[in-house]
């Protein structure tokens, strides 16, 4: 029998703990495939965040380092500066990266640290039970915005990719989504490009990936994908914000 | 060996490099700035790396990453900055990684001041971060001792896979003394086979983490850490006894304060007043056993600190209620004068009669 599809060598055999319909599994798989295809599993060191993907260190088949909430870019800086020949990436959610860890991600980008950040934006704090994130949409209900997020008291949702694109050191910035197969393919291309930027030693790269949270959004997995497409993409437009000449 | 006149902060930096530290992550704060400045000059010369982080929080997390990657790494700060580092220190202790942290302390609370103080005693010896953890805290009294202890601290950190702290104050950081860089006593150190250096497909992934979601597993981890801390208490306690044998009053003081107090002991001895000094070199683990060596001639204990009284708790525990414990302290960056301490000793002696 011919094997036409199998688990990527970039991931371990461990079963994911993610909720049904959550797209963390898809994104993990994409990162794993990219590590395998670029033949860098053995030289990669990943930094896991705090949040739903806190156990990412169990899933990626490379050396992994857990970080405190928001601090992954600082930990990754410590690793990459001491081991410039290794491939280093952080995997962070929006509570982690866009709230408590804004200083760390902004300054890692500002210094153009030569690692790659996978930023999963599902517009809510998932692990702690569905609280409002900086990325929660106006009107979106969460456990700490029970009447829906309002602009006057909480401000507008933070657009991370656009913010990063204003930083010179962020040499690769792209926002993608994983709500359907064509976009999953595009997401993989962006992730691959971001790692290639690191391999070329150019500077900091970040891929923002729009993701779902059926459990805390209170929707079925299918409705979640539709909600992402209809509500998140209009506010968080997809596309490449910056790519260095060398890897175009 | 040649002695070099150096400023405390720079001497500590040079000692770290001597110990094989090639990586330094820091953030400016007075009165420790000469240390990161020194590292920014010297580390590139030996293919090392200096990074000025955007905050103390970031700096300690860079240390966390570099330590996990298997390298000797150091950071330094001063009191309010060290408070910010406590989160990271807890993670580093939890993940069992070695590193050296220098605190050149100043007065507080809050922004406080920039003059020498010993008011970080609780924060440094109790573990200002969350959870059950400990780390050795060396409190050098001279720059030579700061150099020797810094060099050794890297070995001790690697040996136990635990952060080690050098606690100086603004006086230690800012003053100049001649120092020499001696070869330290070497320990047999375990290989860093746990480091995140890339599997190269030859082994299972290494995972550095302090997360244990199963409470039974976390308790097991806490028991394991506690065993390590007990080993430190057993084997790493250091202190100096000065004229304690026949002393009627034994003074307890560490770091800068102990230097002043040593002069007090000499001055009073010239008057045939029998005073001695116990100088903790490790303030954690605290030298409880030194108090067992206090003779029956001792009538009282006097704790002298540049704080409102923090070490006094440990002194009382070590004393086990045997002798009255008196306290003299200055705060806010004020330094005790020998005359003031002598006055306090005379007051205690008068009270005893």
Coordinates of C-alpha atoms in Angstrom, one line a residue:
Chain A
X1 CA 0.0 0.0 0.0
X2 CA 1.2 3.5 -0.8
X3 CA 1.3 6.0 2.0
X4 CA -0.2 9.2 0.7
X5 CA -0.5 11.1 4.0
X6 CA 1.1 10.7 7.4
X7 CA 1.9 12.5 10.5
X8 CA 4.7 15.0 10.0
X9 CA 8.1 14.3 11.5
X10 CA 8.0 17.9 12.9
X11 CA 5.4 16.7 15.5
X12 CA 5.6 14.1 18.2
X13 CA 3.1 11.3 18.5
X14 CA 1.4 12.9 21.4
X15 CA -2.3 13.5 21.0
X16 CA -3.3 17.2 21.1
X17 CA -5.4 18.4 24.1
X18 CA -7.1 21.1 22.1
X19 CA -10.9 21.5 22.1
X20 CA -12.9 20.1 19.1
X21 CA -12.8 22.5 16.2
X22 CA -9.9 24.6 17.6
X23 CA -7.5 25.4 14.8
X24 CA -4.3 25.2 17.0
X25 CA -4.0 21.6 15.7
X26 CA -4.0 22.8 12.1
X27 CA -1.4 25.5 12.9
X28 CA 0.8 23.0 14.8
X29 CA 0.7 20.7 11.9
X30 CA 1.7 23.5 9.5
X31 CA 4.7 24.5 11.6
X32 CA 5.7 20.8 11.9
X33 CA 5.5 20.3 8.2
X34 CA 7.6 23.4 7.5
X35 CA 10.3 22.2 10.0
X36 CA 10.3 18.9 8.3
X37 CA 10.4 20.3 4.7
X38 CA 13.2 22.7 5.5
X39 CA 15.0 19.9 7.2
X40 CA 15.5 21.8 10.4
X41 CA 13.7 19.7 13.0
X42 CA 17.0 18.6 14.5
X43 CA 18.4 22.1 14.9
X44 CA 15.2 23.9 16.0
X45 CA 14.4 25.2 19.5
X46 CA 10.9 26.3 20.1
X47 CA 9.6 28.5 22.9
X48 CA 6.1 27.6 24.2
X49 CA 3.8 30.3 25.6
X50 CA 1.3 30.5 28.4
X51 CA -2.2 30.0 27.2
X52 CA -4.0 27.2 25.4
X53 CA -0.8 26.2 23.6
X54 CA 1.1 26.1 26.9
X55 CA 1.7 22.4 26.2
X56 CA 3.1 23.0 22.7
X57 CA 6.4 21.7 24.0
X58 CA 4.9 18.2 24.1
X59 CA 3.9 18.4 20.4
X60 CA 6.8 19.8 18.5
X61 CA 9.4 17.2 17.8
X62 CA 12.3 19.5 18.6
X63 CA 13.9 20.9 21.7
X64 CA 11.4 23.2 23.5
X65 CA 11.6 25.8 26.2
X66 CA 8.6 26.9 28.2
X67 CA 8.3 30.7 28.9
X68 CA 6.3 32.8 31.4
X69 CA 3.2 34.6 30.1
X70 CA 4.4 37.0 27.3
X71 CA 8.1 36.4 27.8
X72 CA 8.7 34.0 25.0
X73 CA 10.4 36.6 22.7
X74 CA 12.9 37.4 25.5
X75 CA 13.6 33.7 26.1
X76 CA 14.0 33.2 22.4
X77 CA 16.4 36.1 22.3
X78 CA 18.5 34.4 25.0
X79 CA 18.5 31.2 23.0
X80 CA 19.2 32.6 19.6
X81 CA 21.9 35.0 20.8
X82 CA 23.8 32.1 22.4
X83 CA 23.0 29.6 19.6
X84 CA 22.9 31.6 16.4
X85 CA 23.3 28.4 14.3
X86 CA 20.1 26.9 15.7
X87 CA 16.6 27.8 14.4
X88 CA 14.5 29.4 17.1
X89 CA 10.8 30.1 17.1
X90 CA 8.1 31.2 19.5
X91 CA 4.5 30.0 19.4
X92 CA 2.3 32.6 21.1
X93 CA -1.4 33.4 21.5
X94 CA -3.0 36.8 21.5
X95 CA -3.3 37.1 25.3
X96 CA 0.4 36.2 25.5
X97 CA 1.8 38.3 22.7
X98 CA -0.7 41.2 22.3
X99 CA -1.3 41.9 26.0
X100 CA 1.2 41.0 28.7
X101 CA 4.0 40.4 26.2
X102 CA 3.8 43.5 24.0
X103 CA 7.0 44.9 25.3
X104 CA 8.9 41.7 24.6
X105 CA 7.6 41.2 21.1
X106 CA 8.0 44.9 20.1
X107 CA 11.5 45.0 21.3
X108 CA 12.5 41.6 19.9
X109 CA 11.3 42.9 16.6
X110 CA 12.9 46.3 17.1
X111 CA 16.3 44.6 17.7
X112 CA 15.4 42.4 14.7
X113 CA 16.2 39.2 16.6
X114 CA 16.8 36.4 14.1
X115 CA 14.0 34.1 15.2
X116 CA 10.5 33.4 14.0
X117 CA 7.2 34.1 15.8
X118 CA 4.0 32.2 15.1
X119 CA 1.2 34.4 16.5
X120 CA -2.2 32.7 16.9
X121 CA -5.0 35.3 17.1
X122 CA -8.3 33.9 18.2
X123 CA -9.6 37.1 19.6
X124 CA -10.1 35.8 23.1
X125 CA -8.3 34.4 26.2
X126 CA -8.9 30.7 25.7
X127 CA -7.2 28.8 28.4
X128 CA -8.3 31.0 31.3
X129 CA -12.0 30.7 30.3
X130 CA -12.8 33.2 27.6
X131 CA -11.9 36.6 28.9
X132 CA -11.5 39.7 26.7
X133 CA -8.2 39.9 24.8
X134 CA -6.7 43.0 23.3
X135 CA -7.8 41.4 20.0
X136 CA -11.4 40.8 21.0
X137 CA -13.7 42.5 18.4
X138 CA -16.0 45.4 19.3
X139 CA -19.3 43.9 20.3
X140 CA -17.8 40.5 20.9
X141 CA -19.0 38.9 24.1
X142 CA -16.5 37.5 26.6
X143 CA -16.6 36.6 30.3
X144 CA -15.1 40.1 31.1
X145 CA -17.1 41.9 28.4
X146 CA -20.4 40.3 29.0
X147 CA -22.4 42.9 27.2
X148 CA -19.9 42.9 24.3
X149 CA -16.6 44.7 24.0
X150 CA -17.2 48.5 23.9
X151 CA -14.9 51.0 22.3
X152 CA -15.3 53.7 24.9
X153 CA -13.9 51.8 27.9
X154 CA -11.7 49.2 26.2
X155 CA -10.4 50.7 23.0
X156 CA -10.2 49.2 19.6
X157 CA -8.9 45.7 19.0
X158 CA -5.1 45.7 18.6
X159 CA -3.9 45.0 15.1
X160 CA -0.6 43.3 15.7
X161 CA 0.6 42.7 12.1
X162 CA 0.0 46.3 11.2
X163 CA 1.8 47.4 14.4
X164 CA 4.7 45.1 13.7
X165 CA 4.9 46.4 10.2
X166 CA 5.8 49.8 11.6
X167 CA 8.9 48.4 13.2
X168 CA 11.9 48.4 10.9
X169 CA 13.4 45.3 12.5
X170 CA 10.3 43.2 11.6
X171 CA 11.5 42.2 8.2
X172 CA 8.8 39.6 7.5
X173 CA 5.2 40.3 8.5
X174 CA 2.2 38.5 7.2
X175 CA -1.4 37.8 8.4
X176 CA -3.0 34.6 7.3
X177 CA -6.1 32.6 8.3
X178 CA -6.9 28.9 8.6
X179 CA -10.6 29.0 8.1
X180 CA -10.6 26.9 4.9
X181 CA -8.2 24.8 2.8
X182 CA -7.0 27.5 0.4
X183 CA -6.1 29.7 3.3
X184 CA -4.5 26.9 5.2
X185 CA -2.2 26.4 2.2
X186 CA -1.4 30.2 2.1
X187 CA -0.7 30.1 5.8
X188 CA 1.8 27.3 5.3
X189 CA 3.6 29.3 2.7
X190 CA 3.8 32.3 5.0
X191 CA 5.2 30.2 7.8
X192 CA 7.7 28.6 5.5
X193 CA 8.8 32.1 4.3
X194 CA 9.2 33.3 7.8
X195 CA 11.5 30.4 8.7
X196 CA 13.4 31.0 5.4
X197 CA 14.0 34.6 6.5
X198 CA 15.5 33.3 9.7
X199 CA 17.7 30.7 7.8
X200 CA 18.9 33.5 5.6
X201 CA 19.9 35.4 8.8
X202 CA 18.0 38.5 7.7
X203 CA 16.0 39.4 10.9
X204 CA 12.8 39.0 12.8
X205 CA 9.8 37.4 11.2
X206 CA 6.2 37.1 12.4
X207 CA 3.2 35.3 11.0
X208 CA -0.2 36.3 12.5
X209 CA -2.7 33.5 12.1
X210 CA -6.4 34.1 12.6
X211 CA -7.7 31.1 14.5
X212 CA -11.0 29.9 16.1
X213 CA -12.1 29.2 19.6
X214 CA -15.5 27.4 19.4
X215 CA -15.6 26.7 23.1
X216 CA -15.2 30.2 24.3
X217 CA -17.0 31.8 21.4
X218 CA -19.9 29.5 22.2
X219 CA -20.3 28.2 18.7
X220 CA -20.0 25.0 16.7
X221 CA -16.7 24.4 15.0
X222 CA -18.3 25.1 11.6
X223 CA -20.0 28.3 12.8
X224 CA -16.7 29.4 14.3
X225 CA -15.0 29.1 10.9
X226 CA -17.8 31.2 9.4
X227 CA -17.6 33.7 12.2
X228 CA -13.8 34.1 11.7
X229 CA -14.3 34.7 8.0
X230 CA -17.2 37.1 8.4
X231 CA -16.1 39.1 11.4
X232 CA -12.3 38.7 12.0
X233 CA -11.0 39.1 8.4
X234 CA -12.8 42.4 7.7
X235 CA -11.1 43.9 10.8
X236 CA -7.8 41.9 10.5
X237 CA -7.2 42.0 6.7
X238 CA -5.1 39.2 5.4
X239 CA -1.9 39.8 3.4
X240 CA 1.8 40.3 3.4
X241 CA 3.0 43.5 5.1
X242 CA 6.7 43.1 4.5
X243 CA 9.0 40.6 2.9
X244 CA 12.7 41.1 2.5
X245 CA 14.1 41.2 -1.1
X246 CA 16.3 38.2 -0.4
X247 CA 13.4 35.7 -0.1
X248 CA 10.9 37.2 -2.5
Chain B
X1 CA 49.9 37.4 41.4
X2 CA 49.2 41.0 40.2
X3 CA 46.6 43.0 42.1
X4 CA 44.5 45.4 40.0
X5 CA 42.7 48.4 41.4
X6 CA 39.1 48.0 40.3
X7 CA 35.7 49.4 41.0
X8 CA 33.4 46.8 42.5
X9 CA 30.9 46.5 39.7
X10 CA 33.7 46.1 37.2
X11 CA 35.5 43.6 39.3
X12 CA 32.4 41.4 39.5
X13 CA 32.1 41.6 35.7
X14 CA 35.7 40.6 35.2
X15 CA 35.2 37.8 37.7
X16 CA 32.3 36.5 35.7
X17 CA 34.3 36.5 32.5
X18 CA 37.1 34.7 34.3
X19 CA 34.5 32.1 35.3
X20 CA 33.6 31.5 31.7
X21 CA 30.5 33.7 31.4
X22 CA 30.2 34.9 27.8
X23 CA 26.6 36.1 27.9
X24 CA 25.1 39.0 29.8
X25 CA 21.6 40.5 29.6
X26 CA 20.8 43.6 31.6
X27 CA 19.0 46.8 32.0
X28 CA 20.4 50.0 33.4
X29 CA 19.8 51.0 37.0
X30 CA 21.9 52.9 39.5
X31 CA 24.2 51.9 41.4
X32 CA 25.1 48.9 39.3
X33 CA 25.5 50.5 35.8
X34 CA 29.3 50.0 35.6
X35 CA 28.7 46.2 35.5
X36 CA 26.6 46.0 32.3
X37 CA 28.8 48.8 30.8
X38 CA 31.9 46.7 31.5
X39 CA 30.3 43.7 29.9
X40 CA 29.2 45.7 26.9
X41 CA 32.9 46.6 26.4
X42 CA 34.5 43.3 27.3
X43 CA 32.2 40.5 26.0
X44 CA 32.5 41.3 22.3
X45 CA 36.3 40.9 22.7
X46 CA 35.8 37.2 23.6
X47 CA 33.0 36.5 21.1
X48 CA 30.5 36.9 23.9
X49 CA 27.2 38.7 23.7
X50 CA 25.9 41.7 25.7
X51 CA 22.2 42.6 25.2
X52 CA 20.6 45.6 26.8
X53 CA 17.1 44.4 27.3
X54 CA 14.0 46.6 27.2
X55 CA 13.3 45.8 30.9
X56 CA 14.5 43.8 33.8
X57 CA 11.7 41.3 33.1
X58 CA 13.0 40.8 29.6
X59 CA 16.6 40.6 30.8
X60 CA 16.0 37.8 33.2
X61 CA 14.0 35.9 30.6
X62 CA 16.9 36.2 28.2
X63 CA 19.0 34.7 30.9
X64 CA 16.4 32.0 31.2
X65 CA 16.7 31.2 27.5
X66 CA 20.5 31.3 27.5
X67 CA 20.8 29.2 30.6
X68 CA 18.4 26.7 29.0
X69 CA 20.6 26.7 25.9
X70 CA 23.4 25.4 28.2
X71 CA 25.6 28.5 28.7
X72 CA 27.1 30.4 31.6
X73 CA 25.1 33.6 31.8
X74 CA 24.7 36.5 34.2
X75 CA 22.4 39.5 34.8
X76 CA 22.7 42.3 37.3
X77 CA 20.4 44.9 38.7
X78 CA 19.6 46.9 41.8
X79 CA 16.7 46.7 44.2
X80 CA 13.6 47.9 42.2
X81 CA 15.0 46.1 39.2
X82 CA 15.6 43.0 41.1
X83 CA 12.0 43.1 42.2
X84 CA 11.0 42.9 38.5
X85 CA 13.3 40.0 37.9
X86 CA 11.7 37.9 40.6
X87 CA 9.2 36.4 38.2
X88 CA 12.0 35.0 36.0
X89 CA 14.0 33.8 38.9
X90 CA 11.1 31.7 40.1
X91 CA 10.8 30.2 36.6
X92 CA 14.6 29.5 36.4
X93 CA 14.5 27.9 39.8
X94 CA 11.4 25.9 38.9
X95 CA 13.0 24.7 35.6
X96 CA 16.3 24.0 37.4
X97 CA 18.6 26.1 35.4
X98 CA 21.9 27.6 36.5
X99 CA 22.7 31.3 36.3
X100 CA 24.2 34.1 38.3
X101 CA 22.3 37.2 39.4
X102 CA 23.9 40.2 40.9
X103 CA 22.0 42.6 43.1
X104 CA 23.8 45.9 44.0
X105 CA 21.1 47.0 46.3
X106 CA 19.9 50.5 47.2
X107 CA 17.3 51.9 49.6
X108 CA 13.6 51.4 49.2
X109 CA 10.7 50.8 49.3
X110 CA 9.5 51.9 45.8
X111 CA 11.9 54.0 43.9
X112 CA 13.7 54.7 47.2
X113 CA 17.1 56.2 46.6
X114 CA 20.4 55.2 45.0
X115 CA 22.6 54.9 48.2
X116 CA 23.7 51.6 49.7
X117 CA 21.1 49.6 51.7
X118 CA 20.5 46.1 52.9
X119 CA 16.8 46.3 52.8
X120 CA 16.5 43.6 50.1
X121 CA 17.3 40.9 52.6
X122 CA 13.8 39.4 52.6
X123 CA 13.4 39.6 48.9
X124 CA 16.7 37.9 48.3
X125 CA 16.7 35.2 50.9
X126 CA 13.0 34.3 50.9
X127 CA 12.6 34.3 47.1
X128 CA 10.6 37.2 45.9
X129 CA 9.0 35.1 43.2
X130 CA 6.1 32.7 43.5
X131 CA 6.3 29.1 44.9
X132 CA 8.7 27.1 47.0
X133 CA 12.2 27.8 45.9
X134 CA 15.5 28.9 47.3
X135 CA 18.8 30.1 46.0
X136 CA 22.2 30.7 47.5
X137 CA 22.9 34.3 48.3
X138 CA 26.5 35.4 48.8
X139 CA 27.1 38.7 50.6
X140 CA 30.7 39.7 50.0
X141 CA 32.3 42.3 52.4
X142 CA 35.3 43.1 50.2
X143 CA 35.9 43.4 46.5
X144 CA 38.3 40.5 46.7
X145 CA 35.6 38.4 48.2
X146 CA 33.2 39.6 45.6
X147 CA 35.6 38.4 42.9
X148 CA 36.2 35.1 44.5
X149 CA 32.5 34.4 45.2
X150 CA 31.4 35.5 41.7
X151 CA 33.9 33.1 40.1
X152 CA 32.7 30.3 42.4
X153 CA 29.1 31.1 42.0
X154 CA 29.1 29.9 38.4
X155 CA 30.3 26.5 39.5
X156 CA 27.8 26.4 42.4
X157 CA 25.0 27.3 40.0
X158 CA 26.0 24.6 37.5
X159 CA 26.5 22.0 40.3
X160 CA 23.0 22.5 41.7
X161 CA 21.3 23.6 38.5
X162 CA 20.0 26.6 40.4
X163 CA 20.3 30.4 40.3
X164 CA 22.9 31.9 42.6
X165 CA 22.8 35.5 43.8
X166 CA 25.6 37.9 44.6
X167 CA 24.2 40.5 46.9
X168 CA 26.3 43.6 47.3
X169 CA 25.1 47.1 48.0
X170 CA 25.9 50.4 46.5
X171 CA 29.0 50.6 48.5
X172 CA 30.4 47.3 47.2
X173 CA 29.4 48.3 43.7
X174 CA 30.9 51.8 43.7
X175 CA 34.1 51.6 45.8
X176 CA 37.5 50.7 44.5
X177 CA 39.9 48.1 46.0
X178 CA 42.8 46.1 44.7
X179 CA 41.8 42.6 43.6
X180 CA 43.4 39.6 42.1
X181 CA 41.8 36.9 39.9
X182 CA 42.7 33.6 41.5
X183 CA 41.9 30.1 40.2
X184 CA 38.9 28.9 42.0
X185 CA 38.4 25.6 43.7
X186 CA 36.9 23.5 41.0
X187 CA 33.9 21.2 41.5
X188 CA 33.0 18.1 39.5
X189 CA 30.2 19.4 37.4
X190 CA 27.4 17.4 35.8
X191 CA 27.2 17.5 32.0
X192 CA 24.4 19.8 30.6
X193 CA 22.7 17.0 28.7
X194 CA 19.4 18.7 29.4
X195 CA 20.2 21.8 27.4
X196 CA 18.2 22.9 24.4
X197 CA 20.9 22.7 21.8
X198 CA 19.0 20.9 19.0
X199 CA 18.3 17.2 18.9
X200 CA 20.1 16.8 15.5
X201 CA 17.9 13.7 15.3
X202 CA 20.1 11.9 17.7
X203 CA 18.0 12.0 20.9
X204 CA 14.5 12.8 22.1
X205 CA 13.7 16.5 22.4
X206 CA 14.8 18.2 25.6
X207 CA 12.0 20.2 27.3
X208 CA 12.7 23.0 29.7
X209 CA 9.7 23.8 31.7
X210 CA 8.4 24.6 35.2
X211 CA 4.8 23.5 34.5
X212 CA 3.4 20.5 36.3
X213 CA -0.4 20.3 35.8
X214 CA -0.7 17.2 37.8
X215 CA -0.5 18.2 41.5
X216 CA 1.0 14.9 42.5
X217 CA 3.8 15.5 39.9
X218 CA 4.3 19.1 41.1
X219 CA 4.5 17.9 44.7
X220 CA 7.1 15.4 43.6
X221 CA 9.0 18.2 41.9
X222 CA 8.8 20.3 45.0
X223 CA 10.1 17.4 47.1
X224 CA 13.0 17.1 44.7
X225 CA 13.8 20.8 44.8
X226 CA 13.5 20.8 48.6
X227 CA 16.1 18.0 48.8
X228 CA 18.4 20.1 46.7
X229 CA 17.9 23.1 49.0
X230 CA 18.5 20.9 52.1
X231 CA 21.8 19.9 50.4
X232 CA 22.7 23.5 50.0
X233 CA 21.9 24.2 53.7
X234 CA 24.1 21.3 54.6
X235 CA 27.1 22.0 52.4
X236 CA 27.2 25.6 51.3
X237 CA 26.9 27.7 54.5
X238 CA 29.7 30.2 54.9
X239 CA 30.5 32.6 57.6
X240 CA 33.3 34.2 59.4
X241 CA 33.8 34.3 63.2
X242 CA 35.8 37.2 64.6
X243 CA 36.8 37.2 68.2
X244 CA 33.7 35.4 69.3
X245 CA 35.3 32.9 71.7
X246 CA 35.2 35.1 74.8
X247 CA 32.9 37.8 73.6
X248 CA 30.3 39.2 76.0
X249 CA 28.4 40.7 73.1
X250 CA 28.3 39.1 69.7
X251 CA 27.5 41.4 66.8
X252 CA 25.9 39.9 63.6
X253 CA 26.5 41.8 60.4
X254 CA 27.1 41.0 56.7
X255 CA 28.5 42.8 53.7
X256 CA 29.3 46.5 54.1
X257 CA 27.9 46.7 57.6
X258 CA 30.3 43.9 58.7
X259 CA 33.3 45.9 57.6
X260 CA 32.2 48.8 59.8
X261 CA 31.4 46.4 62.6
X262 CA 34.8 44.7 62.4
X263 CA 36.4 48.1 63.2
X264 CA 33.9 48.5 66.1
X265 CA 35.1 45.1 67.5
X266 CA 38.8 46.2 67.2
X267 CA 38.1 49.6 68.8
X268 CA 36.2 48.1 71.7
X269 CA 38.8 45.3 72.2
X270 CA 41.4 48.1 72.6
X271 CA 39.3 49.2 75.6
X272 CA 39.2 45.6 76.8
X273 CA 35.5 45.4 76.0
X274 CA 34.9 41.9 74.8
X275 CA 32.9 42.0 71.6
X276 CA 32.9 39.6 68.7
X277 CA 31.5 39.4 65.2
X278 CA 29.6 36.7 63.3
X279 CA 29.7 37.6 59.6
X280 CA 27.3 35.5 57.4
X281 CA 28.9 35.2 54.0
X282 CA 25.9 33.2 52.8
X283 CA 22.8 34.9 54.0
X284 CA 20.8 32.0 52.5
X285 CA 21.5 29.4 53.7
X286 CA 21.9 31.3 56.9
X287 CA 24.8 30.2 59.2
X288 CA 22.6 28.9 62.1
X289 CA 25.5 26.7 63.2
X290 CA 27.7 29.7 63.9
X291 CA 25.4 30.5 66.8
X292 CA 26.0 27.1 68.4
X293 CA 29.7 28.2 68.8
X294 CA 28.7 31.1 70.9
X295 CA 30.3 30.6 74.4
X296 CA 28.7 30.9 77.8
X297 CA 30.5 34.2 78.3
X298 CA 28.2 35.8 75.8
X299 CA 25.4 37.8 77.4
X300 CA 23.7 39.4 74.4
X301 CA 23.5 39.5 70.6
X302 CA 23.4 42.7 68.5
X303 CA 22.3 42.6 64.9
X304 CA 23.5 45.5 62.8
X305 CA 22.0 46.2 59.4
X306 CA 21.4 48.9 56.8
X307 CA 17.7 48.3 57.0
X308 CA 14.9 48.6 59.5
X309 CA 15.6 45.0 60.6
X310 CA 15.2 42.1 58.3
X311 CA 18.1 39.7 59.1
X312 CA 17.1 40.0 62.7
X313 CA 14.4 37.3 62.1
X314 CA 17.0 34.8 61.0
X315 CA 19.2 35.8 63.9
X316 CA 16.4 35.1 66.3
X317 CA 15.7 31.7 64.7
X318 CA 19.4 30.8 64.9
X319 CA 19.6 32.0 68.5
X320 CA 16.7 29.8 69.5
X321 CA 15.7 32.2 72.3
X322 CA 18.9 31.7 74.3
X323 CA 20.1 35.2 74.5
X324 CA 18.5 38.7 74.2
X325 CA 18.8 40.0 70.6
X326 CA 19.2 43.7 70.1
X327 CA 19.1 45.6 66.9
X328 CA 20.8 48.7 65.4
X329 CA 19.9 49.7 61.9
X330 CA 20.0 52.7 59.6
X331 CA 17.9 52.9 56.5
X332 CA 17.4 54.8 53.3
X333 CA 21.0 54.8 52.3
X334 CA 22.3 56.0 55.6
X335 CA 25.4 54.1 56.7
X336 CA 26.0 53.2 60.4
X337 CA 29.0 55.0 61.9
X338 CA 31.3 53.1 64.2
X339 CA 30.5 55.5 67.0
X340 CA 26.8 54.8 66.7
X341 CA 27.4 51.1 66.9
X342 CA 29.8 51.5 69.8
X343 CA 27.1 53.6 71.5
X344 CA 24.6 50.8 71.0
X345 CA 27.0 48.3 72.5
X346 CA 27.6 50.5 75.5
X347 CA 23.9 50.9 75.9
X348 CA 23.4 47.1 75.9
X349 CA 26.2 46.6 78.4
X350 CA 24.8 49.2 80.7
X351 CA 21.5 47.6 80.5
X352 CA 23.0 44.2 81.3
X353 CA 24.5 45.5 84.5

